[in-house]
Coordinates of C-alpha atoms in Angstrom, one line a residue:
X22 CA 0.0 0.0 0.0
X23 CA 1.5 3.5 -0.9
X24 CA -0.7 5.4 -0.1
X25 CA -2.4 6.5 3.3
X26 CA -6.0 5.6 3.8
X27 CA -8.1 6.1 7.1
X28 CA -8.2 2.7 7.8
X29 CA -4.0 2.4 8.4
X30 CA -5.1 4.0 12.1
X31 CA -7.2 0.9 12.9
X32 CA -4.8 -1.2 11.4
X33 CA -1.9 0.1 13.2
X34 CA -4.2 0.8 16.6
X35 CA -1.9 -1.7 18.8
X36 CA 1.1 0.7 18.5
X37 CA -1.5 3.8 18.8
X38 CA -2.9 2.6 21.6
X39 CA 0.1 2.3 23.5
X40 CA 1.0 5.8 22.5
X41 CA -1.9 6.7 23.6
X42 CA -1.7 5.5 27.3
X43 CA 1.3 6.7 27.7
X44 CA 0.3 10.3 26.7
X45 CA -2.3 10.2 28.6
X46 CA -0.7 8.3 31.6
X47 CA 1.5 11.3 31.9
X48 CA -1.0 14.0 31.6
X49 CA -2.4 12.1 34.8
X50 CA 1.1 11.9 36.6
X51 CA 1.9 15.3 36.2
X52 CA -1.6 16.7 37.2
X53 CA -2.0 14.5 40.5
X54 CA 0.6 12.2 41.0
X55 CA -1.1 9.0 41.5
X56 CA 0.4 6.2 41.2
X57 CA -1.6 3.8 41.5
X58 CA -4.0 5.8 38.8
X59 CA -1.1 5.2 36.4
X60 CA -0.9 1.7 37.2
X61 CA -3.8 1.0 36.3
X62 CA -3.9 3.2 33.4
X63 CA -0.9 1.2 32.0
X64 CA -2.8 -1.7 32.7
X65 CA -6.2 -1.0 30.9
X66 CA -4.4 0.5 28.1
X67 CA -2.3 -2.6 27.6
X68 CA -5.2 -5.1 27.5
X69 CA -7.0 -2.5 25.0
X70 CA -3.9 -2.9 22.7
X71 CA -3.9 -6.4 23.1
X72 CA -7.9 -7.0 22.1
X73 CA -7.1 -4.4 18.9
X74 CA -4.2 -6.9 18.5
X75 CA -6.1 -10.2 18.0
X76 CA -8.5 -8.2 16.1
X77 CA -6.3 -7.0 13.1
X78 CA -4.4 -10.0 13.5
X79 CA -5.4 -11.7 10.0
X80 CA -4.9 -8.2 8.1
X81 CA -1.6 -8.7 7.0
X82 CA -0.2 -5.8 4.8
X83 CA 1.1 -2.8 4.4
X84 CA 0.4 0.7 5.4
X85 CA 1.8 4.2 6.0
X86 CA 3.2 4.4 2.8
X87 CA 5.0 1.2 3.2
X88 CA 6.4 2.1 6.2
X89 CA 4.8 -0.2 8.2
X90 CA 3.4 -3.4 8.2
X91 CA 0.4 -5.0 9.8
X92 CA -1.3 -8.3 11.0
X93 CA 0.0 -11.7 11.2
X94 CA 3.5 -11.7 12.0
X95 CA 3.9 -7.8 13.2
X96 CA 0.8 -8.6 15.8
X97 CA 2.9 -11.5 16.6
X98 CA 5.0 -10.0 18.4
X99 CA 3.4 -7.2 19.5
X100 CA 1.0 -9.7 21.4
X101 CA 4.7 -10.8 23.3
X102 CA 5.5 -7.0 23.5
X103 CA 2.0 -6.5 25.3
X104 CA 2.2 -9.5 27.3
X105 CA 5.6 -8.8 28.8
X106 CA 4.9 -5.3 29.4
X107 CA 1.6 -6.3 31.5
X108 CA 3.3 -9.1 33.3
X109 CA 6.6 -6.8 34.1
X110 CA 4.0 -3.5 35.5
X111 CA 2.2 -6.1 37.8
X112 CA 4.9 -7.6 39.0
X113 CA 6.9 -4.2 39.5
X114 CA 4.1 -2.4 41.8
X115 CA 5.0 -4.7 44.9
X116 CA 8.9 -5.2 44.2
X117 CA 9.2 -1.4 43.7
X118 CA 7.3 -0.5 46.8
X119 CA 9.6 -2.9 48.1
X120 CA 12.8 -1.2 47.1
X121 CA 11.4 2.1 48.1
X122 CA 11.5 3.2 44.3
X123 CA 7.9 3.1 43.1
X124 CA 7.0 6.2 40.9
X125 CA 5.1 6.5 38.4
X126 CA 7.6 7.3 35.3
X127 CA 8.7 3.6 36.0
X128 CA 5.2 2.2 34.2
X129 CA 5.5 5.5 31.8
X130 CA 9.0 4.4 30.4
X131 CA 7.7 0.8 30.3
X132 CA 4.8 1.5 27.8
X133 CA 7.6 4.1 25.8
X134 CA 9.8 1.1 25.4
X135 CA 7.0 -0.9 24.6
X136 CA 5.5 1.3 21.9
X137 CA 9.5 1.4 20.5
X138 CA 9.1 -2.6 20.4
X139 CA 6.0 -2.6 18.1
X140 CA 7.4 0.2 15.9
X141 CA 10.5 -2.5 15.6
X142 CA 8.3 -5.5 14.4
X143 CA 6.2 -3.6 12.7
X144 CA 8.9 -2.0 10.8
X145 CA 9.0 -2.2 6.8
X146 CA 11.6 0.2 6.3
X147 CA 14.9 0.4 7.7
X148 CA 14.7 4.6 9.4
X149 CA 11.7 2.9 11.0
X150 CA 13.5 0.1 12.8
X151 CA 16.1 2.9 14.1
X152 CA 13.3 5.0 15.2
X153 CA 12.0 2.2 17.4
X154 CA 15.0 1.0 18.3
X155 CA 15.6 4.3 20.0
X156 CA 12.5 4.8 21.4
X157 CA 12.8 1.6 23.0
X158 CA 16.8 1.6 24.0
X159 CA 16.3 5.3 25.5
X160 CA 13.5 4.0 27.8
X161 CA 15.7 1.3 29.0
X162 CA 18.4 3.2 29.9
X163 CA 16.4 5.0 31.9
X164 CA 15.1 2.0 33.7
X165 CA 18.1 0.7 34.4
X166 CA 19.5 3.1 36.5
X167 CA 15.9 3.9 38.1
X168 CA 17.2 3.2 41.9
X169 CA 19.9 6.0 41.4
X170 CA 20.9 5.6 45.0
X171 CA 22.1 2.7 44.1
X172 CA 25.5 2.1 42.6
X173 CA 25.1 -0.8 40.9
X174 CA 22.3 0.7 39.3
X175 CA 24.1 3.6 37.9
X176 CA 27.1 1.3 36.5
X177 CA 24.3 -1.1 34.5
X178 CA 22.6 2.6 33.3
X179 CA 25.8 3.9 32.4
X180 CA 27.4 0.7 30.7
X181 CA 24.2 0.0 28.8
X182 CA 23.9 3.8 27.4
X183 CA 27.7 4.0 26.2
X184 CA 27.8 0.5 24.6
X185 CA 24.3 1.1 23.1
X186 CA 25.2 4.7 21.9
X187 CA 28.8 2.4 19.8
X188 CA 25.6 0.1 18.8
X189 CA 23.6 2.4 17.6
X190 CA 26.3 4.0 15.3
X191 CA 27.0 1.0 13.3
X192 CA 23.4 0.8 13.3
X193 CA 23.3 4.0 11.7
X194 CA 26.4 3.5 9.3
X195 CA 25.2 0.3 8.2
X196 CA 21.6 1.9 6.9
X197 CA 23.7 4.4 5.4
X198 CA 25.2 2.2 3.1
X199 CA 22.4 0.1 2.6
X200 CA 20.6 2.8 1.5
X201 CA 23.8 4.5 -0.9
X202 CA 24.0 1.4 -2.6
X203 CA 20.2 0.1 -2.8
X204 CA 18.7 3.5 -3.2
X205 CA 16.4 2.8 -0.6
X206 CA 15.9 1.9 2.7
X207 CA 12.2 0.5 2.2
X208 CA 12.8 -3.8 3.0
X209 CA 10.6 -4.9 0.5
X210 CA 12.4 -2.8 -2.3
X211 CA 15.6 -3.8 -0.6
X212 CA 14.5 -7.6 -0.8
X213 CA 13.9 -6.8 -4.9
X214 CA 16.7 -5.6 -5.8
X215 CA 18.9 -8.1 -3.7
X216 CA 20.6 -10.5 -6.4
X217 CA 22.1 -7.2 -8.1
X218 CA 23.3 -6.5 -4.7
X219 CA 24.7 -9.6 -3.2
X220 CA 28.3 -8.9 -4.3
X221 CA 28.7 -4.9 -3.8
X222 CA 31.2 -4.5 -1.4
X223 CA 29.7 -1.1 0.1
X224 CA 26.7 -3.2 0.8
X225 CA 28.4 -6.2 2.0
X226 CA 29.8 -3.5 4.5
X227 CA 26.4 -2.3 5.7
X228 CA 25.0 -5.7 6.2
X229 CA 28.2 -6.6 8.4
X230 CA 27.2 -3.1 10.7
X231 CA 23.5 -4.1 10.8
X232 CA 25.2 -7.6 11.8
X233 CA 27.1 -5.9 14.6
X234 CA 24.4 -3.6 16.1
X235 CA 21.8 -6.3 16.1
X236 CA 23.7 -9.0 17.5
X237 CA 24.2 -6.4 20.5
X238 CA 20.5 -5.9 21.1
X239 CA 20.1 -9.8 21.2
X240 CA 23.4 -9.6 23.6
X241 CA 25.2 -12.5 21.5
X242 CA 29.0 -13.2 21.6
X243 CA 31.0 -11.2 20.8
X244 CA 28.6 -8.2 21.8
X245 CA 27.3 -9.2 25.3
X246 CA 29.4 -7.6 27.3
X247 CA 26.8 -5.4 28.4
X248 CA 24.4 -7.8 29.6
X249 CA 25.6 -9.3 33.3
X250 CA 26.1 -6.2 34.6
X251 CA 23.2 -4.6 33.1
X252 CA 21.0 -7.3 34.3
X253 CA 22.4 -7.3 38.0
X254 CA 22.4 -3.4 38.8
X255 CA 18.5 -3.3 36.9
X256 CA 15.6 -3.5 38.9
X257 CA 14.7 -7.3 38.7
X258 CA 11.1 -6.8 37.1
X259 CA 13.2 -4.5 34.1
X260 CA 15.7 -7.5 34.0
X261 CA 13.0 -9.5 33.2
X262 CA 11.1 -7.2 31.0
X263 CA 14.7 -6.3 28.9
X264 CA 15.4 -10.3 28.6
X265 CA 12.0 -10.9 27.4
X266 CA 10.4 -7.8 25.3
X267 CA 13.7 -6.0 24.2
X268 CA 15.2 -9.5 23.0
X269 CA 11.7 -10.9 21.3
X270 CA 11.9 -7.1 19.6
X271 CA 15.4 -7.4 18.8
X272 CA 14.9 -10.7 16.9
X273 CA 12.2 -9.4 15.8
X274 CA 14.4 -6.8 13.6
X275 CA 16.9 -10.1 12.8
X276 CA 14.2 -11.9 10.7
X277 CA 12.7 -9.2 9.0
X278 CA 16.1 -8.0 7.9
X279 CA 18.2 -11.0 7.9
X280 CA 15.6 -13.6 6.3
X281 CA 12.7 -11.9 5.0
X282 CA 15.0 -9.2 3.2
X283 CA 18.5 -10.5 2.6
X284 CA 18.8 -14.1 1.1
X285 CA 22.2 -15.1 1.9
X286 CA 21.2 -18.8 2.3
X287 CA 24.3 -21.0 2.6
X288 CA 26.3 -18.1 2.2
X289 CA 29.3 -16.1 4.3
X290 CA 27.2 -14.3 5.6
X291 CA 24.9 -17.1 7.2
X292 CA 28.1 -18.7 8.2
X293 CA 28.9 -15.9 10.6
X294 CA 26.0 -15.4 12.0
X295 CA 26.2 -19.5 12.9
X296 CA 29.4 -18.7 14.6
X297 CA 28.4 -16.4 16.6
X298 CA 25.5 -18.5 17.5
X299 CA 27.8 -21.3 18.5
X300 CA 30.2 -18.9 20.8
X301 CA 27.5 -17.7 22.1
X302 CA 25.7 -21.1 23.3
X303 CA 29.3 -22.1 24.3
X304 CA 30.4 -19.2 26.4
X305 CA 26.6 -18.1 27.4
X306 CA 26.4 -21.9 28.8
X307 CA 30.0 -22.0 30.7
X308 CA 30.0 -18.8 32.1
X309 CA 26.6 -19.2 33.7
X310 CA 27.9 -22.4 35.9
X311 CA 30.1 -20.5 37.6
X312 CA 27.9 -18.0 38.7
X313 CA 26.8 -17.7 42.5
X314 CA 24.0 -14.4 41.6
X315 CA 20.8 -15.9 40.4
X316 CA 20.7 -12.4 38.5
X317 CA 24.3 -12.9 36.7
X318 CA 23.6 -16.4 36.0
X319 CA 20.5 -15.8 33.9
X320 CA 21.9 -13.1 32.3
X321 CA 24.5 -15.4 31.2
X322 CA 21.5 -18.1 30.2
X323 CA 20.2 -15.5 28.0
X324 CA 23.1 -15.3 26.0
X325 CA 22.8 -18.8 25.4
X326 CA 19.4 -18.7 24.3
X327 CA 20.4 -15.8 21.6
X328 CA 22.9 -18.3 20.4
X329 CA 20.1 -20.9 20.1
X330 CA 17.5 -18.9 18.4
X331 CA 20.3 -17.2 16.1
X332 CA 20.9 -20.7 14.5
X333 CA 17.5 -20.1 13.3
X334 CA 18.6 -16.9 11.8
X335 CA 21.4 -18.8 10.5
X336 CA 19.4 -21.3 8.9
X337 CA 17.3 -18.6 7.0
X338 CA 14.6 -21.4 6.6
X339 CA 10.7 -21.7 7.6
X340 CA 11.6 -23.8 9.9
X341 CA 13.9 -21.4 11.6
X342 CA 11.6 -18.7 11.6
X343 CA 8.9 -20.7 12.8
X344 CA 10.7 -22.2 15.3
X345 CA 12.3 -18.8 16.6
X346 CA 8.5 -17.2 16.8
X347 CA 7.5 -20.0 19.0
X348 CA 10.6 -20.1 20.8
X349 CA 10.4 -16.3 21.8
X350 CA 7.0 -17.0 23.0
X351 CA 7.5 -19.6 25.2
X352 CA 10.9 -18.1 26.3
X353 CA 9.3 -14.6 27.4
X354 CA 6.8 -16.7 29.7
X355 CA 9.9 -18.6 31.5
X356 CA 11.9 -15.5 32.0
X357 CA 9.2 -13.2 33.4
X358 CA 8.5 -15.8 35.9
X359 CA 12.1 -16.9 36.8
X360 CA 13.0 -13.2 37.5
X361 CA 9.2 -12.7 39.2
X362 CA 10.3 -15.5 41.6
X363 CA 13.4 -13.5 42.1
X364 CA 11.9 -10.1 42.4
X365 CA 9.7 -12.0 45.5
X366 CA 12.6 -13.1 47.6
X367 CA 15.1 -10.8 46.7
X368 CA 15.6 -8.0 50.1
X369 CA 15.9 -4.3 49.5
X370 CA 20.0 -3.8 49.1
X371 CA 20.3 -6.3 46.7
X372 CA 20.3 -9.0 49.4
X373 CA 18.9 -13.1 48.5
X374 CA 20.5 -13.4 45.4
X375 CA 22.5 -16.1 45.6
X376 CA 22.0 -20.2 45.4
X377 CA 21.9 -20.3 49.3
X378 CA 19.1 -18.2 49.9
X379 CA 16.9 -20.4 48.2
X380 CA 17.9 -23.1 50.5
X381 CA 14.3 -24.7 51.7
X382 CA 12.1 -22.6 49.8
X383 CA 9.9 -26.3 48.7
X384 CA 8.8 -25.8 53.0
X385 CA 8.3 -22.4 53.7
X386 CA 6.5 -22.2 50.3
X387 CA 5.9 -24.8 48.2
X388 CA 3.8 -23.0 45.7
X389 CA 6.6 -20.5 44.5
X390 CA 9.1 -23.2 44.9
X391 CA 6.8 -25.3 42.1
X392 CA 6.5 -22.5 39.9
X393 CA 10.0 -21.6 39.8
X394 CA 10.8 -25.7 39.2
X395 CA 9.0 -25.2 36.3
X396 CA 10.7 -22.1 35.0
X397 CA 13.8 -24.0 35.7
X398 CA 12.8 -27.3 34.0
X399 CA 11.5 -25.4 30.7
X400 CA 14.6 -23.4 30.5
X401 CA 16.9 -25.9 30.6
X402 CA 14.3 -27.5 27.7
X403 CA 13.2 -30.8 30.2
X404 CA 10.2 -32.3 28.7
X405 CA 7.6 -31.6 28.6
X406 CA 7.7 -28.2 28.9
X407 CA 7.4 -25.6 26.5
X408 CA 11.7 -25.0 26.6
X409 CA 12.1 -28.7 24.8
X410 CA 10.2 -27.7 21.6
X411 CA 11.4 -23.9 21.4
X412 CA 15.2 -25.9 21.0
X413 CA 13.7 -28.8 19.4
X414 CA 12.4 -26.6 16.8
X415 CA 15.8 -24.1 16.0
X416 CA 17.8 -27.2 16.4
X417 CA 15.6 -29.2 13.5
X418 CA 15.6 -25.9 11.1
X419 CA 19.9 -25.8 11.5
X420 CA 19.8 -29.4 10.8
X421 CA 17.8 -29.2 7.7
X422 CA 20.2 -26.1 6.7
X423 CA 22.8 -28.8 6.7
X424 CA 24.2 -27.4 9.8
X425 CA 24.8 -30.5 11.9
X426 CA 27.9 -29.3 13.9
X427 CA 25.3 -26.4 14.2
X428 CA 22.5 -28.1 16.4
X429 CA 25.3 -30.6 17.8
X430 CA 26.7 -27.7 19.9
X431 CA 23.3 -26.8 20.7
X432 CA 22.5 -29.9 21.9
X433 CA 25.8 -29.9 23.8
X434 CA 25.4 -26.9 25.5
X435 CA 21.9 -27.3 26.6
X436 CA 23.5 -30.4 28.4
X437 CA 25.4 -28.3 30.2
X438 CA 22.7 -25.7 31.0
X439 CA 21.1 -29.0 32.8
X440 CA 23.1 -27.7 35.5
X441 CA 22.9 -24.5 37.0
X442 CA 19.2 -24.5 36.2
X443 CA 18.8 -27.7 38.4
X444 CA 21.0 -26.2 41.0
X445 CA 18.2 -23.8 41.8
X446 CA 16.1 -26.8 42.5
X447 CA 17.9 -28.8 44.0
X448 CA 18.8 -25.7 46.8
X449 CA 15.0 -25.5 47.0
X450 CA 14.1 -29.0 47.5
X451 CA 17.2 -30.6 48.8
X452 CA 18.9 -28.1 51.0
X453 CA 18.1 -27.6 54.2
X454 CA 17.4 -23.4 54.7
X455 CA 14.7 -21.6 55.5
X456 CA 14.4 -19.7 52.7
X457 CA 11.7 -17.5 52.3
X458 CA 9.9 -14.0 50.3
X459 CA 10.3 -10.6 51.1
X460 CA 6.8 -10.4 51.3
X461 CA 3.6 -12.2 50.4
X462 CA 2.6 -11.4 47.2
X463 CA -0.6 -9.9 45.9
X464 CA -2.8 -12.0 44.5
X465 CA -2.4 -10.2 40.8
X466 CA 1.2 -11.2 41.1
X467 CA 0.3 -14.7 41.9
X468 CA -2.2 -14.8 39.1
X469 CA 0.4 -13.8 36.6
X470 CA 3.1 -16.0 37.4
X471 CA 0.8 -19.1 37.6
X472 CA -0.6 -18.9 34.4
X473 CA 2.9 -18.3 32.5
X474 CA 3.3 -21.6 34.3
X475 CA 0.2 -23.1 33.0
X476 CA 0.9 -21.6 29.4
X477 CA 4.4 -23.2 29.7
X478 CA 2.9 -26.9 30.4
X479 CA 0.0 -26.5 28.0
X480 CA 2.6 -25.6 25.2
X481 CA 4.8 -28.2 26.2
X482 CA 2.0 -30.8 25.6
X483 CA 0.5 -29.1 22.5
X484 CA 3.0 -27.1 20.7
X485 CA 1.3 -27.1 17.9
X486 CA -1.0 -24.4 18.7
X487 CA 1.4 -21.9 18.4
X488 CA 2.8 -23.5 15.9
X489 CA 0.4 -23.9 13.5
X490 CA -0.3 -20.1 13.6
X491 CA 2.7 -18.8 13.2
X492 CA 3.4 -21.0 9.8
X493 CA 0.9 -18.9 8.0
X494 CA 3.1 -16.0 8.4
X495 CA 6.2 -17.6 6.1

């Protein structure tokens, strides 16, 4: 579509709603500083973006002047986008009161970063993605260093901002190129004119920057460096919500530009991004068992699970995609509860963060310590939870790409992930301790967490739900 037509604003109502809130979210902050008003604001305007999301789900197609796209696979992810937004703002209201640090700006910069996440997915044009990779990355600086007493907070603010700011100039460079030797940044033009571009050295250069500046948002090796540190000095509920939303965004960006534009199938530049997937399943994995801060080691975890969706990427198949979509889905539920089970028993000052302090949780409470079994068990990709298929899946597509040695290391490495992640449970179950929360939790917080749990076992049986939708999209 090139052209703009009144109905683009109904299709494109998810990211306008969010917008929306947030405006109007503010307005309220700054006239009477209610909190919880803005909480609930947030909330409400989240599951009104969500229903216009499942309602111009099957209009897939373009809009804005081509700018954007709509439907199917750019509600995709916004539903993720929406769902860890909610989940992260209802888990944040107790934790924050906790820490002494609830305001409202924190739900304000959530809903900016999550408008910056649909603009990302939504993205047919390459000034678009930077816009909402801005948007988004801004926010979450911000967020990051929200408990500015804190040190730790400031270094993971600070850290995050520089190495983003490098980021976001190859970012910048790379389009530059892209466009000087395509003539346009539009993906769809891009993706017509690719055979004559294949072999253009200028170009081969600005798909090598785009390379770099994505593979940091995804925080894969060589480009994670960020990540532990960021993750530990965040507030736990933004850990959670940058592991989850900002990653599914991020990859997001990867397959619209990396297999839906460029077709370097089999190629060099294929090749690379399968290296970089194995280092970073190999160091993501290693790393992570040496780590003593609940916090540190899932940061390190989620640099292994870049590795093993980017072997999608690398196979550039429909399997890969597919198996990536349904692997992000599954992979925002376990993280948002893993980090929610954290947030509860985590002490203001950084305090219960470590293997020990979990030491007995199964008698002081069993429930949280069943629900964070199951977090454990899917991340590590136990069956039959969710975790096995979302690897099962990326692992198949690599294979079919005639990447063996590919999905070997996979396999390898999630071996090894076996480990830590069972560590946590065995401290819970077969430790004596007397671990327990900082507080009891609301009963929204409970309600949340449970049915990510529920939604990870249902999946686990009967993957092919999501499955089966998202194959229509490819």
């Amino acid at each position: 579509m090139n052209s703009f037509e009144v109905k683009d604003l109904w299709l494109n109502s998810p990211f306008l709603f969010v917008t929306l809130t947030s405006l109007i979210a503010l307005i309220v902050e700054a006239a009477r500083k209610n909190t919880f008003a803005v909480y609930i604001i947030s909330l409400v305007g989240l599951l009104a973006a969500f229903g216009a999301t499942v309602l111009t789900f099957d209009n897939a197609t373009s809009s804005f002047y081509g700018m954007m796209q709509t439907g199917g696979y750019a509600n995709y992810f916004t539903a993720i986008f929406l769902v860890s937004a909610g989940f992260t703002i209802v888990l944040s209201r107790q934790y924050m009161e906790q820490q002494q640090a609830h305001r409202s700006e924190f739900y304000l910069l959530i809903l900016f970063a999550t408008a910056g996440m649909i603009l990302m997915a939504s993205a047919a044009d390459l000034v678009m993605i930077f816009l909402g990779i801005e948007l988004m990355s801004i926010s979450l600086y911000v967020l990051a260093g929200f408990m500015r007493t804190k040190i730790t907070a400031n270094e993971a603010a600070l850290k995050y901002f520089l190495l983003g700011a490098f980021a976001t100039g190859f970012l910048l460079y790379g389009i530059a190129l892209v466009y000087g030797t395509a003539g346009t940044t539009n993906l769809p033009a891009i993706a017509a004119k690719f055979d004559a571009l294949r072999n253009n050295t200028l170009f081969l250069i600005g798909v090598a920057m785009l390379l770099v500046a994505f593979s940091f948002k995804v925080a894969a090796v060589p480009f994670h460096m960020w990540a532990p540190d960021v993750y530990e000095g965040s507030p736990t509920t933004i850990t959670a919500f940058m592991s989850t939303g900002a990653k599914a965004a991020a990859f997001a960006v990867f397959i619209s530009v990396f297999v839906r534009t460029f077709d370097f199938s089999g190629g060099k530049v294929n090749e690379a991004i399968a290296y970089i997937s194995a280092a970073s399943m190999i160091l993501g994995n290693i790393v992570a068992i040496g780590q003593s801060n609940l916090k540190r080691m899932l940061a390190y975890s989620s640099i292994a699970h870049a590795g093993y969706m980017l072997a999608g990427v690398a196979a550039a198949n429909q399997e890969g995609q597919i198996g990536i979509l349904f692997y992000l889905a599954v992979y925002t539920l376990m993280n948002l509860g893993a980090f929610g089970v954290i947030s509860m028993v985590e002490r203001e000052g950084d305090k219960n963060l470590s293997f020990e302090d979990y030491a007995g949780l199964s008698t002081t409470r069993p429930f949280i310590a069943v629900l964070m079994a199951i977090f454990m068990f899917s991340l590590a990709g136990i069956p039959p939870f969710a975790g096995f298929f979302g690897k099962y899946y990326v692992f198949l597509a690599a294979i079919k790409a005639n990447m063996v040695w590919l999905a070997v290391i996979g396999v390898l490495t999630s071996v090894v992930s076996v480990y830590y992640y069972l560590r946590v449970v065995v401290y819970m179950y077969f430790r004596d301790g007397s671990a327990d929360l900082s507080s009891t939790p609301s009963f929204p917080v409970l309600a949340v967490m449970s049915l990510a749990a529920i939604i990870i076992l249902q999946l686990g049986i009967y993957p092919s739900f999501v499955v089966d939708l998202v194959r229509q999209f490819f």
